[in-house]
């Protein structure tokens, strides 16, 4: 009899303990979810606070209250710098597309050409922000002179990326020193040429 009572008591105790554990786990999970949500809201607030009319770009500009378009009138020398930047990116995209047409979808060309499209989109966002007409891509893929071997094409890529980085560093960045958003884009494109595209072409040449 005593054994049955003891067994029943232990069973009840186990049930109660299990209930307490489940409750505590649920409370902890809810606390973690709340903390994550609060953290996300905090991060969003920081982002909103740090994006200004001077440094906003594309979607970020939507976070700036009362931003009118165009954001400002760019001086002619800045527009010229933008024109040289997008022309070089147009040329790179057309060249790499011509290589792919000739040799097939081979790396790193098949990957870098997508990056070039992103570079062009970044520059177009600047044009849109300041209400400047976007230059038309003047390059025809079929008209470009492409090397006879993939190794020579890779070497062409090496030379193109070195020249692209130098263009931004030595000529274009000094021209846009008063525009934080344009500096950010130019530096990003320059770094991509130096740190990502160039090493990839050096490996395949």
PDB file of C-alpha atoms in Angstrom:
ATOM      1  CA  UNK A   1       0.000   0.000   0.000  1.00  0.00           C
ATOM      2  CA  UNK A   2       2.734   2.392   0.950  1.00  0.00           C
ATOM      3  CA  UNK A   3       4.575   1.479  -2.267  1.00  0.00           C
ATOM      4  CA  UNK A   4       1.520   2.416  -4.349  1.00  0.00           C
ATOM      5  CA  UNK A   5       1.170   5.756  -2.522  1.00  0.00           C
ATOM      6  CA  UNK A   6       4.872   6.497  -3.045  1.00  0.00           C
ATOM      7  CA  UNK A   7       4.637   5.651  -6.724  1.00  0.00           C
ATOM      8  CA  UNK A   8       1.587   7.889  -7.166  1.00  0.00           C
ATOM      9  CA  UNK A   9       3.294  10.730  -5.308  1.00  0.00           C
ATOM     10  CA  UNK A  10       6.390  10.452  -7.514  1.00  0.00           C
ATOM     11  CA  UNK A  11       4.259  10.423 -10.658  1.00  0.00           C
ATOM     12  CA  UNK A  12       2.480  13.622  -9.608  1.00  0.00           C
ATOM     13  CA  UNK A  13       5.798  15.246  -8.745  1.00  0.00           C
ATOM     14  CA  UNK A  14       7.249  14.305 -12.124  1.00  0.00           C
ATOM     15  CA  UNK A  15       4.204  15.729 -13.939  1.00  0.00           C
ATOM     16  CA  UNK A  16       4.455  18.965 -11.986  1.00  0.00           C
ATOM     17  CA  UNK A  17       8.202  19.284 -12.667  1.00  0.00           C
ATOM     18  CA  UNK A  18       7.646  18.610 -16.382  1.00  0.00           C
ATOM     19  CA  UNK A  19       5.019  21.349 -16.477  1.00  0.00           C
ATOM     20  CA  UNK A  20       7.354  23.807 -14.765  1.00  0.00           C
ATOM     21  CA  UNK A  21      10.189  23.000 -17.198  1.00  0.00           C
ATOM     22  CA  UNK A  22       7.903  23.457 -20.236  1.00  0.00           C
ATOM     23  CA  UNK A  23       6.674  26.784 -18.842  1.00  0.00           C
ATOM     24  CA  UNK A  24      10.211  28.031 -18.220  1.00  0.00           C
ATOM     25  CA  UNK A  25      11.379  27.003 -21.701  1.00  0.00           C
ATOM     26  CA  UNK A  26       8.434  28.802 -23.268  1.00  0.00           C
ATOM     27  CA  UNK A  27       9.120  31.945 -21.249  1.00  0.00           C
ATOM     28  CA  UNK A  28      12.803  31.905 -22.192  1.00  0.00           C
ATOM     29  CA  UNK A  29      11.982  31.480 -25.889  1.00  0.00           C
ATOM     30  CA  UNK A  30       9.536  34.384 -25.733  1.00  0.00           C
ATOM     31  CA  UNK A  31      12.177  36.535 -24.048  1.00  0.00           C
ATOM     32  CA  UNK A  32      14.715  35.668 -26.734  1.00  0.00           C
ATOM     33  CA  UNK A  33      12.207  36.501 -29.481  1.00  0.00           C
ATOM     34  CA  UNK A  34      11.429  39.832 -27.845  1.00  0.00           C
ATOM     35  CA  UNK A  35      15.131  40.617 -27.500  1.00  0.00           C
ATOM     36  CA  UNK A  36      15.744  39.766 -31.158  1.00  0.00           C
ATOM     37  CA  UNK A  37      12.828  41.942 -32.243  1.00  0.00           C
ATOM     38  CA  UNK A  38      14.024  44.837 -30.106  1.00  0.00           C
ATOM     39  CA  UNK A  39      17.529  44.420 -31.493  1.00  0.00           C
ATOM     40  CA  UNK A  40      16.193  44.523 -35.057  1.00  0.00           C
ATOM     41  CA  UNK A  41      14.211  47.649 -34.306  1.00  0.00           C
ATOM     42  CA  UNK A  42      17.262  49.247 -32.750  1.00  0.00           C
ATOM     43  CA  UNK A  43      19.395  48.419 -35.777  1.00  0.00           C
ATOM     44  CA  UNK A  44      16.724  49.826 -38.079  1.00  0.00           C
ATOM     45  CA  UNK A  45      16.598  53.010 -36.031  1.00  0.00           C
ATOM     46  CA  UNK A  46      20.363  53.368 -36.262  1.00  0.00           C
ATOM     47  CA  UNK A  47      20.193  52.878 -40.027  1.00  0.00           C
ATOM     48  CA  UNK A  48      17.487  55.495 -40.393  1.00  0.00           C
ATOM     49  CA  UNK A  49      19.452  57.924 -38.248  1.00  0.00           C
ATOM     50  CA  UNK A  50      22.674  57.479 -40.222  1.00  0.00           C
ATOM     51  CA  UNK A  51      21.249  57.737 -43.753  1.00  0.00           C
ATOM     52  CA  UNK A  52      21.120  61.392 -44.749  1.00  0.00           C
ATOM     53  CA  UNK A  53      20.389  63.383 -47.870  1.00  0.00           C
ATOM     54  CA  UNK A  54      24.135  63.527 -48.540  1.00  0.00           C
ATOM     55  CA  UNK A  55      24.931  59.822 -48.311  1.00  0.00           C
ATOM     56  CA  UNK A  56      21.689  58.133 -49.340  1.00  0.00           C
ATOM     57  CA  UNK A  57      21.602  55.978 -52.438  1.00  0.00           C
ATOM     58  CA  UNK A  58      18.768  54.161 -54.203  1.00  0.00           C
ATOM     59  CA  UNK A  59      16.599  52.349 -51.603  1.00  0.00           C
ATOM     60  CA  UNK A  60      18.381  54.075 -48.700  1.00  0.00           C
ATOM     61  CA  UNK A  61      17.074  57.390 -49.987  1.00  0.00           C
ATOM     62  CA  UNK A  62      13.558  56.223 -49.160  1.00  0.00           C
ATOM     63  CA  UNK A  63      14.497  56.468 -45.473  1.00  0.00           C
ATOM     64  CA  UNK A  64      15.254  60.191 -45.703  1.00  0.00           C
ATOM     65  CA  UNK A  65      12.272  62.383 -44.819  1.00  0.00           C
ATOM     66  CA  UNK A  66      11.267  65.137 -47.232  1.00  0.00           C
ATOM     67  CA  UNK A  67      14.007  64.319 -49.747  1.00  0.00           C
ATOM     68  CA  UNK A  68      13.161  66.015 -53.026  1.00  0.00           C
ATOM     69  CA  UNK A  69      14.340  64.850 -56.429  1.00  0.00           C
ATOM     70  CA  UNK A  70      16.699  65.705 -57.900  1.00  0.00           C
ATOM     71  CA  UNK A  71      18.674  65.905 -54.660  1.00  0.00           C
ATOM     72  CA  UNK A  72      20.908  68.654 -56.071  1.00  0.00           C
ATOM     73  CA  UNK A  73      22.308  70.026 -59.297  1.00  0.00           C
ATOM     74  CA  UNK A  74      25.663  68.443 -60.025  1.00  0.00           C
ATOM     75  CA  UNK A  75      28.449  70.589 -61.468  1.00  0.00           C
ATOM     76  CA  UNK A  76      29.623  69.682 -64.953  1.00  0.00           C
ATOM     77  CA  UNK A  77      32.938  68.200 -63.783  1.00  0.00           C
ATOM     78  CA  UNK A  78      31.125  65.718 -61.520  1.00  0.00           C
ATOM     79  CA  UNK A  79      28.794  64.730 -64.359  1.00  0.00           C
ATOM     80  CA  UNK A  80      31.885  64.224 -66.531  1.00  0.00           C
ATOM     81  CA  UNK A  81      33.413  61.971 -63.858  1.00  0.00           C
ATOM     82  CA  UNK A  82      30.210  59.932 -63.688  1.00  0.00           C
ATOM     83  CA  UNK A  83      30.233  59.637 -67.463  1.00  0.00           C
ATOM     84  CA  UNK A  84      33.773  58.271 -67.505  1.00  0.00           C
ATOM     85  CA  UNK A  85      32.922  55.806 -64.744  1.00  0.00           C
ATOM     86  CA  UNK A  86      29.830  54.356 -66.392  1.00  0.00           C
ATOM     87  CA  UNK A  87      31.535  54.281 -69.803  1.00  0.00           C
ATOM     88  CA  UNK A  88      34.345  52.152 -68.373  1.00  0.00           C
ATOM     89  CA  UNK A  89      31.867  49.799 -66.738  1.00  0.00           C
ATOM     90  CA  UNK A  90      29.882  49.568 -69.998  1.00  0.00           C
ATOM     91  CA  UNK A  91      33.090  48.691 -71.829  1.00  0.00           C
ATOM     92  CA  UNK A  92      34.051  46.021 -69.295  1.00  0.00           C
ATOM     93  CA  UNK A  93      30.620  44.394 -69.461  1.00  0.00           C
ATOM     94  CA  UNK A  94      30.634  44.354 -73.275  1.00  0.00           C
ATOM     95  CA  UNK A  95      34.185  42.963 -73.388  1.00  0.00           C
ATOM     96  CA  UNK A  96      33.436  40.140 -70.964  1.00  0.00           C
ATOM     97  CA  UNK A  97      30.189  39.369 -72.786  1.00  0.00           C
ATOM     98  CA  UNK A  98      32.142  39.109 -76.052  1.00  0.00           C
ATOM     99  CA  UNK A  99      34.588  36.694 -74.404  1.00  0.00           C
ATOM    100  CA  UNK A 100      31.683  34.533 -73.232  1.00  0.00           C
ATOM    101  CA  UNK A 101      30.174  34.588 -76.724  1.00  0.00           C
ATOM    102  CA  UNK A 102      33.471  33.343 -78.143  1.00  0.00           C
ATOM    103  CA  UNK A 103      34.576  30.820 -75.512  1.00  0.00           C
ATOM    104  CA  UNK A 104      31.345  29.903 -73.757  1.00  0.00           C
ATOM    105  CA  UNK A 105      30.238  30.540 -70.188  1.00  0.00           C
ATOM    106  CA  UNK A 106      33.651  30.187 -68.614  1.00  0.00           C
ATOM    107  CA  UNK A 107      34.902  31.483 -65.288  1.00  0.00           C
ATOM    108  CA  UNK A 108      35.761  34.055 -64.138  1.00  0.00           C
ATOM    109  CA  UNK A 109      34.059  35.936 -67.007  1.00  0.00           C
ATOM    110  CA  UNK A 110      30.643  34.388 -66.384  1.00  0.00           C
ATOM    111  CA  UNK A 111      30.766  35.610 -62.763  1.00  0.00           C
ATOM    112  CA  UNK A 112      32.439  38.979 -63.232  1.00  0.00           C
ATOM    113  CA  UNK A 113      30.012  40.068 -65.939  1.00  0.00           C
ATOM    114  CA  UNK A 114      27.227  39.890 -63.329  1.00  0.00           C
ATOM    115  CA  UNK A 115      29.289  42.084 -61.053  1.00  0.00           C
ATOM    116  CA  UNK A 116      29.721  44.589 -63.877  1.00  0.00           C
ATOM    117  CA  UNK A 117      25.956  44.769 -64.232  1.00  0.00           C
ATOM    118  CA  UNK A 118      25.696  45.570 -60.523  1.00  0.00           C
ATOM    119  CA  UNK A 119      28.361  48.253 -60.908  1.00  0.00           C
ATOM    120  CA  UNK A 120      26.385  49.862 -63.698  1.00  0.00           C
ATOM    121  CA  UNK A 121      23.217  49.756 -61.596  1.00  0.00           C
ATOM    122  CA  UNK A 122      25.027  51.499 -58.720  1.00  0.00           C
ATOM    123  CA  UNK A 123      26.113  54.301 -61.027  1.00  0.00           C
ATOM    124  CA  UNK A 124      22.634  54.587 -62.529  1.00  0.00           C
ATOM    125  CA  UNK A 125      21.246  55.077 -59.005  1.00  0.00           C
ATOM    126  CA  UNK A 126      23.487  58.150 -58.680  1.00  0.00           C
ATOM    127  CA  UNK A 127      22.225  59.479 -61.995  1.00  0.00           C
ATOM    128  CA  UNK A 128      18.636  58.985 -60.860  1.00  0.00           C
ATOM    129  CA  UNK A 129      19.223  60.633 -57.507  1.00  0.00           C
ATOM    130  CA  UNK A 130      20.561  63.806 -59.096  1.00  0.00           C
ATOM    131  CA  UNK A 131      18.211  63.846 -62.067  1.00  0.00           C
ATOM    132  CA  UNK A 132      20.940  63.435 -64.694  1.00  0.00           C
ATOM    133  CA  UNK A 133      20.258  61.589 -67.943  1.00  0.00           C
ATOM    134  CA  UNK A 134      21.939  58.181 -68.033  1.00  0.00           C
ATOM    135  CA  UNK A 135      24.334  57.786 -70.974  1.00  0.00           C
ATOM    136  CA  UNK A 136      23.498  55.097 -73.496  1.00  0.00           C
ATOM    137  CA  UNK A 137      25.827  52.092 -73.675  1.00  0.00           C
ATOM    138  CA  UNK A 138      27.843  52.751 -76.869  1.00  0.00           C
ATOM    139  CA  UNK A 139      29.568  49.359 -77.061  1.00  0.00           C
ATOM    140  CA  UNK A 140      28.500  46.660 -79.509  1.00  0.00           C
ATOM    141  CA  UNK A 141      29.646  43.219 -78.450  1.00  0.00           C
ATOM    142  CA  UNK A 142      30.030  41.971 -82.026  1.00  0.00           C
ATOM    143  CA  UNK A 143      32.358  44.851 -82.885  1.00  0.00           C
ATOM    144  CA  UNK A 144      34.897  44.208 -80.113  1.00  0.00           C
ATOM    145  CA  UNK A 145      38.257  42.638 -80.892  1.00  0.00           C
ATOM    146  CA  UNK A 146      38.675  39.618 -78.616  1.00  0.00           C
ATOM    147  CA  UNK A 147      41.901  37.529 -78.265  1.00  0.00           C
ATOM    148  CA  UNK A 148      42.143  34.088 -79.821  1.00  0.00           C
ATOM    149  CA  UNK A 149      42.746  32.170 -76.585  1.00  0.00           C
ATOM    150  CA  UNK A 150      41.155  32.196 -73.128  1.00  0.00           C
ATOM    151  CA  UNK A 151      44.572  32.860 -71.554  1.00  0.00           C
ATOM    152  CA  UNK A 152      44.948  36.003 -73.652  1.00  0.00           C
ATOM    153  CA  UNK A 153      41.396  37.021 -72.738  1.00  0.00           C
ATOM    154  CA  UNK A 154      42.278  36.622 -69.062  1.00  0.00           C
ATOM    155  CA  UNK A 155      45.320  38.834 -69.541  1.00  0.00           C
ATOM    156  CA  UNK A 156      43.052  41.391 -71.199  1.00  0.00           C
ATOM    157  CA  UNK A 157      40.905  41.232 -68.058  1.00  0.00           C
ATOM    158  CA  UNK A 158      43.968  41.807 -65.857  1.00  0.00           C
ATOM    159  CA  UNK A 159      44.897  44.925 -67.798  1.00  0.00           C
ATOM    160  CA  UNK A 160      41.305  46.194 -67.833  1.00  0.00           C
ATOM    161  CA  UNK A 161      40.851  45.840 -64.061  1.00  0.00           C
ATOM    162  CA  UNK A 162      44.177  47.515 -63.302  1.00  0.00           C
ATOM    163  CA  UNK A 163      43.207  50.422 -65.566  1.00  0.00           C
ATOM    164  CA  UNK A 164      39.722  50.606 -64.015  1.00  0.00           C
ATOM    165  CA  UNK A 165      41.046  50.847 -60.452  1.00  0.00           C
ATOM    166  CA  UNK A 166      43.588  53.482 -61.510  1.00  0.00           C
ATOM    167  CA  UNK A 167      40.859  55.505 -63.225  1.00  0.00           C
ATOM    168  CA  UNK A 168      38.816  55.713 -60.020  1.00  0.00           C
ATOM    169  CA  UNK A 169      41.797  56.282 -57.730  1.00  0.00           C
ATOM    170  CA  UNK A 170      43.768  58.829 -59.736  1.00  0.00           C
ATOM    171  CA  UNK A 171      41.161  60.700 -61.739  1.00  0.00           C
ATOM    172  CA  UNK A 172      37.548  60.232 -60.706  1.00  0.00           C
ATOM    173  CA  UNK A 173      37.609  60.183 -56.887  1.00  0.00           C
ATOM    174  CA  UNK A 174      39.384  63.571 -56.633  1.00  0.00           C
ATOM    175  CA  UNK A 175      36.662  65.073 -58.827  1.00  0.00           C
ATOM    176  CA  UNK A 176      33.794  64.028 -56.513  1.00  0.00           C
ATOM    177  CA  UNK A 177      35.369  64.794 -53.139  1.00  0.00           C
ATOM    178  CA  UNK A 178      32.368  66.904 -52.059  1.00  0.00           C
ATOM    179  CA  UNK A 179      29.834  64.086 -52.578  1.00  0.00           C
ATOM    180  CA  UNK A 180      29.864  61.326 -49.954  1.00  0.00           C
ATOM    181  CA  UNK A 181      27.424  59.107 -51.826  1.00  0.00           C
ATOM    182  CA  UNK A 182      29.381  59.220 -55.091  1.00  0.00           C
ATOM    183  CA  UNK A 183      32.649  58.636 -53.227  1.00  0.00           C
ATOM    184  CA  UNK A 184      31.116  55.553 -51.619  1.00  0.00           C
ATOM    185  CA  UNK A 185      30.102  54.095 -54.981  1.00  0.00           C
ATOM    186  CA  UNK A 186      33.402  54.925 -56.683  1.00  0.00           C
ATOM    187  CA  UNK A 187      35.441  53.428 -53.848  1.00  0.00           C
ATOM    188  CA  UNK A 188      33.307  50.288 -53.846  1.00  0.00           C
ATOM    189  CA  UNK A 189      33.822  49.801 -57.584  1.00  0.00           C
ATOM    190  CA  UNK A 190      37.548  50.520 -57.327  1.00  0.00           C
ATOM    191  CA  UNK A 191      37.958  48.023 -54.496  1.00  0.00           C
ATOM    192  CA  UNK A 192      36.019  45.366 -56.405  1.00  0.00           C
ATOM    193  CA  UNK A 193      38.397  45.762 -59.350  1.00  0.00           C
ATOM    194  CA  UNK A 194      41.523  45.590 -57.180  1.00  0.00           C
ATOM    195  CA  UNK A 195      40.523  43.005 -54.614  1.00  0.00           C
ATOM    196  CA  UNK A 196      38.167  40.635 -56.462  1.00  0.00           C
ATOM    197  CA  UNK A 197      38.249  40.899 -60.248  1.00  0.00           C
ATOM    198  CA  UNK A 198      41.991  41.406 -60.681  1.00  0.00           C
ATOM    199  CA  UNK A 199      43.041  38.358 -58.598  1.00  0.00           C
ATOM    200  CA  UNK A 200      40.489  36.212 -60.450  1.00  0.00           C
ATOM    201  CA  UNK A 201      41.879  37.192 -63.837  1.00  0.00           C
ATOM    202  CA  UNK A 202      45.457  36.751 -62.625  1.00  0.00           C
ATOM    203  CA  UNK A 203      44.684  33.150 -61.679  1.00  0.00           C
ATOM    204  CA  UNK A 204      43.289  32.286 -65.089  1.00  0.00           C
ATOM    205  CA  UNK A 205      45.842  34.132 -67.244  1.00  0.00           C
TER     206      UNK A 205
END
